[in-house]
mmCIF file of C-alpha atoms in Angstrom:
data_model
loop_
_atom_site.group_PDB
_atom_site.id
_atom_site.type_symbol
_atom_site.label_atom_id
_atom_site.label_comp_id
_atom_site.label_asym_id
_atom_site.label_seq_id
_atom_site.Cartn_x
_atom_site.Cartn_y
_atom_site.Cartn_z
ATOM 1 C CA MET X 1222 19.627 13.620 11.836
ATOM 2 C CA ALA X 1223 18.705 9.857 12.711
ATOM 3 C CA ALA X 1224 16.688 10.267 15.876
ATOM 4 C CA ASN X 1225 15.550 6.732 16.003
ATOM 5 C CA ARG X 1226 18.945 5.059 15.327
ATOM 6 C CA PRO X 1227 20.235 2.918 18.313
ATOM 7 C CA LYS X 1228 23.659 4.157 19.667
ATOM 8 C CA GLY X 1229 26.394 1.987 18.149
ATOM 9 C CA HIS X 1230 23.902 0.313 15.621
ATOM 10 C CA THR X 1231 25.579 -1.380 12.695
ATOM 11 C CA PRO X 1232 23.370 -2.933 9.962
ATOM 12 C CA SER X 1233 23.448 -6.537 9.629
ATOM 13 C CA ALA X 1234 23.477 -6.391 5.812
ATOM 14 C CA PRO X 1235 23.843 -3.777 3.077
ATOM 15 C CA ALA X 1236 21.117 -1.928 1.808
ATOM 16 C CA TRP X 1237 20.718 0.925 -0.799
ATOM 17 C CA CYS X 1238 18.301 4.057 -0.921
ATOM 18 C CA VAL X 1239 17.814 6.874 -3.100
ATOM 19 C CA VAL X 1240 19.946 9.785 -2.087
ATOM 20 C CA ASP X 1241 18.989 12.540 -4.565
ATOM 21 C CA PHE X 1242 15.329 12.881 -4.981
ATOM 22 C CA PRO X 1243 13.854 15.184 -7.607
ATOM 23 C CA GLU X 1244 12.935 18.539 -5.972
ATOM 24 C CA LEU X 1245 9.270 17.620 -6.657
ATOM 25 C CA THR X 1246 8.033 14.376 -7.894
ATOM 26 C CA ALA X 1247 4.415 13.748 -9.400
ATOM 27 C CA TYR X 1248 3.581 10.285 -8.756
ATOM 28 C CA SER X 1249 0.236 9.146 -10.370
ATOM 29 C CA MET X 1250 -1.628 5.986 -9.994
ATOM 30 C CA VAL X 1251 -3.989 5.854 -13.012
ATOM 31 C CA PHE X 1252 -6.692 3.002 -12.616
ATOM 32 C CA SER X 1253 -9.017 1.419 -15.089
ATOM 33 C CA LYS X 1254 -11.538 -1.410 -14.351
ATOM 34 C CA GLY X 1255 -12.840 -3.900 -16.678
ATOM 35 C CA PRO X 1256 -14.384 -5.993 -18.422
ATOM 36 C CA GLY X 1257 -14.746 -4.133 -21.630
ATOM 37 C CA ASN X 1258 -11.863 -1.714 -21.034
ATOM 38 C CA THR X 1259 -9.561 -2.947 -23.679
ATOM 39 C CA ASP X 1260 -9.664 0.118 -25.814
ATOM 40 C CA THR X 1261 -9.460 2.479 -22.691
ATOM 41 C CA LEU X 1262 -6.347 0.445 -21.664
ATOM 42 C CA ALA X 1263 -4.678 0.718 -25.061
ATOM 43 C CA GLU X 1264 -5.416 4.643 -25.168
ATOM 44 C CA LEU X 1265 -4.072 4.962 -21.582
ATOM 45 C CA GLN X 1266 -1.002 3.115 -22.418
ATOM 46 C CA ALA X 1267 -0.452 5.169 -25.394
ATOM 47 C CA ALA X 1268 -0.985 8.520 -23.627
ATOM 48 C CA LEU X 1269 1.511 7.277 -20.832
ATOM 49 C CA THR X 1270 4.300 6.129 -23.270
ATOM 50 C CA GLY X 1271 4.144 8.764 -26.122
ATOM 51 C CA GLY X 1272 3.902 12.392 -26.249
ATOM 52 C CA GLU X 1273 5.956 15.317 -25.051
ATOM 53 C CA ASN X 1274 4.268 15.142 -21.746
ATOM 54 C CA ARG X 1275 4.487 11.448 -21.113
ATOM 55 C CA PRO X 1276 6.115 10.627 -17.607
ATOM 56 C CA ASP X 1277 9.765 10.082 -17.213
ATOM 57 C CA HIS X 1278 9.147 6.536 -16.012
ATOM 58 C CA VAL X 1279 6.052 4.298 -15.915
ATOM 59 C CA GLU X 1280 5.018 0.853 -14.889
ATOM 60 C CA ARG X 1281 1.951 -1.398 -15.065
ATOM 61 C CA ALA X 1282 0.117 -3.812 -12.842
ATOM 62 C CA ARG X 1283 -3.235 -5.539 -12.048
ATOM 63 C CA VAL X 1284 -4.938 -5.383 -8.713
ATOM 64 C CA VAL X 1285 -5.315 -8.845 -7.098
ATOM 65 C CA ASN X 1286 -9.083 -9.447 -6.145
ATOM 66 C CA PHE X 1287 -8.754 -11.620 -2.996
ATOM 67 C CA THR X 1288 -12.748 -11.957 -3.018
ATOM 68 C CA ASP X 1289 -12.550 -13.707 -6.580
ATOM 69 C CA GLY X 1290 -10.431 -16.606 -5.019
ATOM 70 C CA GLY X 1291 -6.859 -15.150 -5.287
ATOM 71 C CA ASP X 1292 -4.553 -14.449 -7.858
ATOM 72 C CA ASP X 1293 -5.013 -16.812 -10.903
ATOM 73 C CA ALA X 1294 -5.233 -16.738 -14.678
ATOM 74 C CA ASP X 1295 -9.175 -16.689 -14.965
ATOM 75 C CA GLU X 1296 -8.996 -13.462 -12.897
ATOM 76 C CA ALA X 1297 -6.400 -11.783 -14.985
ATOM 77 C CA GLN X 1298 -8.597 -12.178 -17.996
ATOM 78 C CA SER X 1299 -11.891 -11.019 -16.496
ATOM 79 C CA ASP X 1300 -13.040 -8.177 -14.263
ATOM 80 C CA VAL X 1301 -9.598 -6.991 -13.552
ATOM 81 C CA GLU X 1302 -8.606 -3.373 -12.347
ATOM 82 C CA THR X 1303 -5.461 -2.312 -13.996
ATOM 83 C CA VAL X 1304 -3.327 0.451 -12.841
ATOM 84 C CA PHE X 1305 -0.534 2.500 -14.289
ATOM 85 C CA MET X 1306 2.140 3.820 -11.960
ATOM 86 C CA ALA X 1307 3.662 6.970 -13.505
ATOM 87 C CA TYR X 1308 6.520 9.094 -12.238
ATOM 88 C CA TRP X 1309 7.125 12.783 -13.491
ATOM 89 C CA VAL X 1310 10.283 14.868 -12.340
ATOM 90 C CA ASP X 1311 8.112 17.949 -13.043
ATOM 91 C CA PRO X 1312 4.561 18.354 -11.807
ATOM 92 C CA ALA X 1313 4.006 20.846 -14.292
ATOM 93 C CA VAL X 1314 4.444 18.429 -17.195
ATOM 94 C CA TYR X 1315 2.098 15.964 -15.268
ATOM 95 C CA GLU X 1316 -0.457 18.802 -15.097
ATOM 96 C CA ARG X 1317 -0.171 19.233 -18.912
ATOM 97 C CA TRP X 1318 -0.499 15.558 -19.558
ATOM 98 C CA ARG X 1319 -3.652 15.354 -17.267
ATOM 99 C CA ASP X 1320 -5.359 18.375 -18.815
ATOM 100 C CA GLY X 1321 -4.593 16.934 -22.265
ATOM 101 C CA CYS X 1322 -5.616 13.189 -21.527
ATOM 102 C CA ASP X 1323 -9.122 12.633 -22.766
ATOM 103 C CA VAL X 1324 -9.291 9.093 -21.826
ATOM 104 C CA LEU X 1325 -9.271 10.040 -18.041
ATOM 105 C CA GLU X 1326 -12.926 11.068 -18.668
ATOM 106 C CA ARG X 1327 -14.017 7.551 -19.411
ATOM 107 C CA ASP X 1328 -16.114 5.531 -17.152
ATOM 108 C CA GLY X 1329 -14.042 3.459 -14.713
ATOM 109 C CA VAL X 1330 -10.955 5.547 -14.835
ATOM 110 C CA TYR X 1331 -9.668 7.448 -12.066
ATOM 111 C CA CYS X 1332 -6.358 8.952 -10.669
ATOM 112 C CA GLU X 1333 -4.819 9.289 -7.344
ATOM 113 C CA THR X 1334 -1.687 11.596 -7.645
ATOM 114 C CA ALA X 1335 0.913 12.575 -5.055
ATOM 115 C CA VAL X 1336 3.303 15.512 -5.357
ATOM 116 C CA ILE X 1337 5.988 14.641 -3.362
ATOM 117 C CA PRO X 1338 8.747 16.931 -2.041
ATOM 118 C CA ALA X 1339 12.205 15.495 -1.994
ATOM 119 C CA GLU X 1340 12.536 15.769 1.837
ATOM 120 C CA ARG X 1341 9.291 13.929 2.439
ATOM 121 C CA TRP X 1342 10.005 10.392 1.007
ATOM 122 C CA GLU X 1343 12.344 7.564 1.357
ATOM 123 C CA THR X 1344 13.287 4.179 -0.135
ATOM 124 C CA ILE X 1345 15.000 1.004 0.760
ATOM 125 C CA ALA X 1346 16.257 -2.004 -0.976
ATOM 126 C CA GLY X 1347 18.540 -4.976 -0.365
ATOM 127 C CA THR X 1348 20.057 -4.666 -3.620
ATOM 128 C CA LYS X 1349 21.407 -1.987 -6.097
ATOM 129 C CA ARG X 1350 20.101 -3.988 -9.059
ATOM 130 C CA PRO X 1351 17.111 -2.553 -11.067
ATOM 131 C CA LEU X 1352 13.793 -2.452 -9.240
ATOM 132 C CA PRO X 1353 10.467 -0.693 -9.877
ATOM 133 C CA GLY X 1354 9.593 2.717 -8.483
ATOM 134 C CA VAL X 1355 11.107 6.037 -8.121
ATOM 135 C CA ARG X 1356 14.711 4.860 -8.009
ATOM 136 C CA ASN X 1357 14.434 4.730 -11.891
ATOM 137 C CA LEU X 1358 14.426 8.658 -11.911
ATOM 138 C CA THR X 1359 17.780 8.898 -10.068
ATOM 139 C CA SER X 1360 20.702 7.026 -8.341
ATOM 140 C CA VAL X 1361 20.853 5.046 -5.293
ATOM 141 C CA ASP X 1362 23.848 4.596 -2.770
ATOM 142 C CA LEU X 1363 24.556 2.691 0.200
ATOM 143 C CA THR X 1364 22.925 3.806 3.595
ATOM 144 C CA GLU X 1365 23.399 2.873 7.341
ATOM 145 C CA LEU X 1366 19.981 4.225 8.199
ATOM 146 C CA HIS X 1367 18.296 0.745 8.171
ATOM 147 C CA ASP X 1368 17.715 -2.451 9.909
ATOM 148 C CA TYR X 1369 16.125 -0.686 13.016
ATOM 149 C CA TRP X 1370 12.606 0.336 13.876
ATOM 150 C CA GLY X 1371 12.098 3.927 12.755
ATOM 151 C CA ALA X 1372 14.661 3.907 10.001
ATOM 152 C CA ALA X 1373 12.261 4.686 7.376
ATOM 153 C CA ARG X 1374 11.331 8.059 9.209
ATOM 154 C CA ASP X 1375 14.925 8.813 9.774
ATOM 155 C CA ARG X 1376 15.602 8.468 5.979
ATOM 156 C CA MET X 1377 13.030 11.347 5.349
ATOM 157 C CA ALA X 1378 15.130 14.631 5.666
ATOM 158 C CA ALA X 1379 11.913 16.460 6.735
ATOM 159 C CA SER X 1380 11.428 14.394 9.769
ATOM 160 C CA ALA X 1381 14.382 16.232 11.593
ATOM 161 C CA ASP X 1382 11.962 18.993 12.040
ATOM 162 C CA ASP X 1383 8.312 17.679 11.417
ATOM 163 C CA PRO X 1384 6.643 14.852 13.306
ATOM 164 C CA PHE X 1385 4.356 14.305 10.372
ATOM 165 C CA GLU X 1386 1.168 14.261 12.523
ATOM 166 C CA ALA X 1387 -2.128 13.745 10.873
ATOM 167 C CA ALA X 1388 -3.747 16.975 10.563
ATOM 168 C CA PRO X 1389 -6.999 18.538 8.835
ATOM 169 C CA GLY X 1390 -6.381 20.106 5.565
ATOM 170 C CA SER X 1391 -8.463 20.757 2.213
ATOM 171 C CA PRO X 1392 -9.492 19.113 0.104
ATOM 172 C CA LEU X 1393 -7.806 16.114 1.891
ATOM 173 C CA PRO X 1394 -5.981 15.883 5.366
ATOM 174 C CA ALA X 1395 -2.290 16.904 5.549
ATOM 175 C CA ASN X 1396 0.373 14.241 6.230
ATOM 176 C CA LEU X 1397 -1.326 11.244 4.393
ATOM 177 C CA CYS X 1398 1.243 8.499 4.130
ATOM 178 C CA LEU X 1399 1.669 6.443 0.849
ATOM 179 C CA ILE X 1400 3.890 3.149 0.624
ATOM 180 C CA ARG X 1401 4.483 0.902 -2.228
ATOM 181 C CA SER X 1402 6.375 -2.156 -0.986
ATOM 182 C CA GLY X 1403 7.679 -4.694 -3.489
ATOM 183 C CA GLN X 1404 8.641 -8.385 -3.932
ATOM 184 C CA LYS X 1405 10.669 -9.606 -6.830
ATOM 185 C CA TRP X 1406 11.390 -13.350 -7.247
ATOM 186 C CA ASP X 1407 12.476 -13.638 -10.908
ATOM 187 C CA GLU X 1408 15.910 -14.870 -9.885
ATOM 188 C CA CYS X 1409 15.147 -17.153 -7.149
ATOM 189 C CA LEU X 1410 16.084 -20.934 -7.380
ATOM 190 C CA ASP X 1411 13.481 -23.568 -7.052
ATOM 191 C CA ASP X 1412 13.932 -24.072 -3.302
ATOM 192 C CA GLU X 1413 13.780 -20.411 -2.592
ATOM 193 C CA ARG X 1414 10.674 -20.074 -4.856
ATOM 194 C CA GLU X 1415 8.917 -22.806 -2.871
ATOM 195 C CA MET X 1416 9.861 -21.280 0.508
ATOM 196 C CA TYR X 1417 8.621 -17.861 -0.691
ATOM 197 C CA PHE X 1418 5.211 -19.184 -1.900
ATOM 198 C CA THR X 1419 4.746 -21.503 1.049
ATOM 199 C CA ASP X 1420 5.679 -19.377 3.881
ATOM 200 C CA ILE X 1421 6.254 -15.712 2.976
ATOM 201 C CA GLU X 1422 3.758 -14.827 0.264
ATOM 202 C CA PRO X 1423 0.568 -16.172 2.228
ATOM 203 C CA LYS X 1424 1.514 -14.333 5.259
ATOM 204 C CA LEU X 1425 2.095 -11.116 2.954
ATOM 205 C CA ARG X 1426 -1.519 -11.537 1.669
ATOM 206 C CA ALA X 1427 -2.915 -11.866 5.039
ATOM 207 C CA GLY X 1428 -1.321 -8.624 6.071
ATOM 208 C CA ILE X 1429 -2.690 -6.870 3.148
ATOM 209 C CA GLU X 1430 -6.045 -8.272 3.566
ATOM 210 C CA PHE X 1431 -6.109 -7.344 7.305
ATOM 211 C CA LEU X 1432 -5.299 -3.592 6.446
ATOM 212 C CA ALA X 1433 -8.155 -3.735 3.768
ATOM 213 C CA ALA X 1434 -10.760 -4.919 6.262
ATOM 214 C CA ASN X 1435 -9.523 -2.920 9.339
ATOM 215 C CA ARG X 1436 -9.884 0.976 8.874
ATOM 216 C CA ASP X 1437 -9.105 1.301 12.529
ATOM 217 C CA SER X 1438 -5.564 0.389 11.786
ATOM 218 C CA GLY X 1439 -5.145 3.724 10.267
ATOM 219 C CA CYS X 1440 -5.032 2.173 6.591
ATOM 220 C CA ILE X 1441 -7.350 3.974 4.028
ATOM 221 C CA SER X 1442 -6.608 1.888 1.095
ATOM 222 C CA SER X 1443 -4.673 -1.509 0.874
ATOM 223 C CA ARG X 1444 -4.124 -3.018 -2.707
ATOM 224 C CA PHE X 1445 -2.126 -5.985 -3.773
ATOM 225 C CA LEU X 1446 -0.551 -5.668 -7.124
ATOM 226 C CA ARG X 1447 0.837 -8.177 -9.744
ATOM 227 C CA GLU X 1448 3.340 -6.262 -11.425
ATOM 228 C CA GLN X 1449 3.047 -6.446 -15.183
ATOM 229 C CA SER X 1450 4.972 -5.505 -18.354
ATOM 230 C CA ILE X 1451 3.713 -2.256 -20.018
ATOM 231 C CA HIS X 1452 1.751 -4.499 -22.633
ATOM 232 C CA GLY X 1453 -0.039 -6.460 -19.725
ATOM 233 C CA GLU X 1454 2.097 -9.542 -19.368
ATOM 234 C CA ASP X 1455 2.376 -10.860 -15.594
ATOM 235 C CA LEU X 1456 5.912 -10.481 -14.048
ATOM 236 C CA GLU X 1457 7.408 -12.366 -11.394
ATOM 237 C CA SER X 1458 7.034 -9.372 -9.133
ATOM 238 C CA THR X 1459 4.270 -8.147 -6.739
ATOM 239 C CA SER X 1460 3.747 -4.897 -4.584
ATOM 240 C CA PHE X 1461 1.626 -3.724 -1.850
ATOM 241 C CA VAL X 1462 0.285 -0.247 -2.245
ATOM 242 C CA GLY X 1463 -1.211 1.453 0.894
ATOM 243 C CA TRP X 1464 -2.614 4.719 1.950
ATOM 244 C CA PHE X 1465 -2.431 5.446 5.672
ATOM 245 C CA ASP X 1466 -3.899 8.407 7.679
ATOM 246 C CA ASP X 1467 -0.198 9.157 8.805
ATOM 247 C CA LEU X 1468 3.129 7.699 9.011
ATOM 248 C CA ALA X 1469 2.696 6.719 12.438
ATOM 249 C CA SER X 1470 -0.189 4.275 11.562
ATOM 250 C CA LEU X 1471 2.105 2.618 9.096
ATOM 251 C CA GLU X 1472 4.883 2.468 11.672
ATOM 252 C CA ALA X 1473 2.484 0.868 14.258
ATOM 253 C CA TRP X 1474 1.379 -1.714 11.980
ATOM 254 C CA SER X 1475 4.765 -2.631 10.832
ATOM 255 C CA ARG X 1476 6.266 -2.661 14.207
ATOM 256 C CA SER X 1477 3.841 -4.478 16.554
ATOM 257 C CA HIS X 1478 0.926 -6.006 14.645
ATOM 258 C CA SER X 1479 1.047 -9.737 14.385
ATOM 259 C CA THR X 1480 0.109 -9.818 10.547
ATOM 260 C CA HIS X 1481 3.298 -7.918 9.899
ATOM 261 C CA LEU X 1482 5.517 -9.529 12.425
ATOM 262 C CA ALA X 1483 4.491 -12.853 10.658
ATOM 263 C CA ILE X 1484 5.756 -11.388 7.308
ATOM 264 C CA PHE X 1485 9.034 -10.215 8.768
ATOM 265 C CA HIS X 1486 9.748 -13.487 10.938
ATOM 266 C CA SER X 1487 8.903 -15.645 8.104
ATOM 267 C CA PHE X 1488 11.448 -13.810 5.811
ATOM 268 C CA LEU X 1489 14.268 -14.328 8.554
ATOM 269 C CA SER X 1490 13.399 -17.795 8.810
ATOM 270 C CA THR X 1491 13.591 -18.443 5.086
ATOM 271 C CA VAL X 1492 17.039 -16.799 4.868
ATOM 272 C CA HIS X 1493 18.128 -18.859 7.760
ATOM 273 C CA LEU X 1494 16.893 -22.055 6.189
ATOM 274 C CA LEU X 1495 18.077 -21.241 2.710
ATOM 275 C CA GLY X 1496 21.630 -21.082 3.957
ATOM 276 C CA ARG X 1497 22.922 -18.712 1.324
ATOM 277 C CA PRO X 1498 22.236 -15.043 0.415
ATOM 278 C CA PRO X 1499 18.598 -14.940 -0.863
ATOM 279 C CA LYS X 1500 17.647 -13.932 -4.405
ATOM 280 C CA LEU X 1501 14.402 -12.533 -3.399
ATOM 281 C CA ARG X 1502 14.506 -8.824 -3.956
ATOM 282 C CA LEU X 1503 12.524 -6.766 -1.458
ATOM 283 C CA TRP X 1504 12.164 -3.001 -1.604
ATOM 284 C CA HIS X 1505 9.749 -0.233 -0.588
ATOM 285 C CA GLU X 1506 9.222 3.526 -1.188
ATOM 286 C CA VAL X 1507 7.305 5.656 1.331
ATOM 287 C CA SER X 1508 6.155 9.314 1.305
ATOM 288 C CA VAL X 1509 4.310 11.802 3.527
ATOM 289 C CA LEU X 1510 2.256 14.364 1.594
ATOM 290 C CA PRO X 1511 1.806 17.811 2.834
ATOM 291 C CA GLU X 1512 -1.574 19.668 2.559
ATOM 292 C CA GLY X 1513 -2.601 20.008 -1.036
ATOM 293 C CA GLY X 1514 -0.087 17.378 -2.155
ATOM 294 C CA VAL X 1515 -2.705 14.678 -3.061
ATOM 295 C CA GLU X 1516 -4.972 15.107 -6.129
ATOM 296 C CA LEU X 1517 -7.802 12.979 -7.102
ATOM 297 C CA VAL X 1518 -9.311 12.662 -10.624
ATOM 298 C CA ASN X 1519 -12.664 11.189 -10.788
ATOM 299 C CA THR X 1520 -13.074 11.509 -6.881
ATOM 300 C CA GLU X 1521 -15.784 9.347 -6.340
ATOM 301 C CA LEU X 1522 -14.258 6.214 -7.651
ATOM 302 C CA SER X 1523 -11.123 6.385 -4.978
ATOM 303 C CA PRO X 1524 -11.148 5.255 -1.569
ATOM 304 C CA LEU X 1525 -9.559 8.574 -0.599
ATOM 305 C CA ALA X 1526 -12.996 10.172 -1.364
ATOM 306 C CA GLU X 1527 -14.024 9.490 2.224
ATOM 307 C CA LEU X 1528 -11.545 12.157 3.492
ATOM 308 C CA ILE X 1529 -12.459 15.141 1.406
ATOM 309 C CA ALA X 1530 -13.427 17.977 3.693
#
């Protein structure tokens, strides 16, 4: 059911989404903050890439610290917060990994883990080419459910029967919403790169900073990540990771707030000025978590700690 799709709507461009999610996926973000965490990062990397309980897919990034003057090489080597994003198709395997990973007890290490039912998340991308995220666990296919407001909700199967309203829960509220939205410019030619970094990327940063500074937006946590190789080298890719009180809060910011509309219109303007199909690859994955679907390790270090009942 596509409750929000306008009658007769035809997308203006093709898009691809995951169509066959695992029944349950454990998606864990494992954070470690330095300086002095080199050994911890090496052990986390080893734990996430080896052993029988390792995740089915893992990625690495660093959190961009806007208060230190932006994303630069000095920041990359100093007090950086690193995050590993790990995906397990079997939450029981994740639990065995968590229980056997002693490095999670180190100072400065904490985890935010979502156990996501297949019917409670969705993805979208303007390409079927390789991208980060859950799509590495399964296949993607063309979708007609995009290019209109409310399409993300329509792509979640459970939305046909569930409004996903924020609700009390224990230990965390029900229907928290998690988004990871990415930008990958590794294939862009020089003119498109200049357009991206001159017009789109500053507006993207402004939107992420707005959400981080305005709790009344419904955003609990807003992080801007510079994607890295598993060994810690920066890639030509970023992503925004945000926790929201509910899907409606994310939708409201996306649809009507000036900071997101600026991002949206700058991309459309760039496509128009470019005069050819863009090489910039944009994608996102969004999930809505049922009560009990979010677990914190070293709770006090996570911004989600404020919500614990």
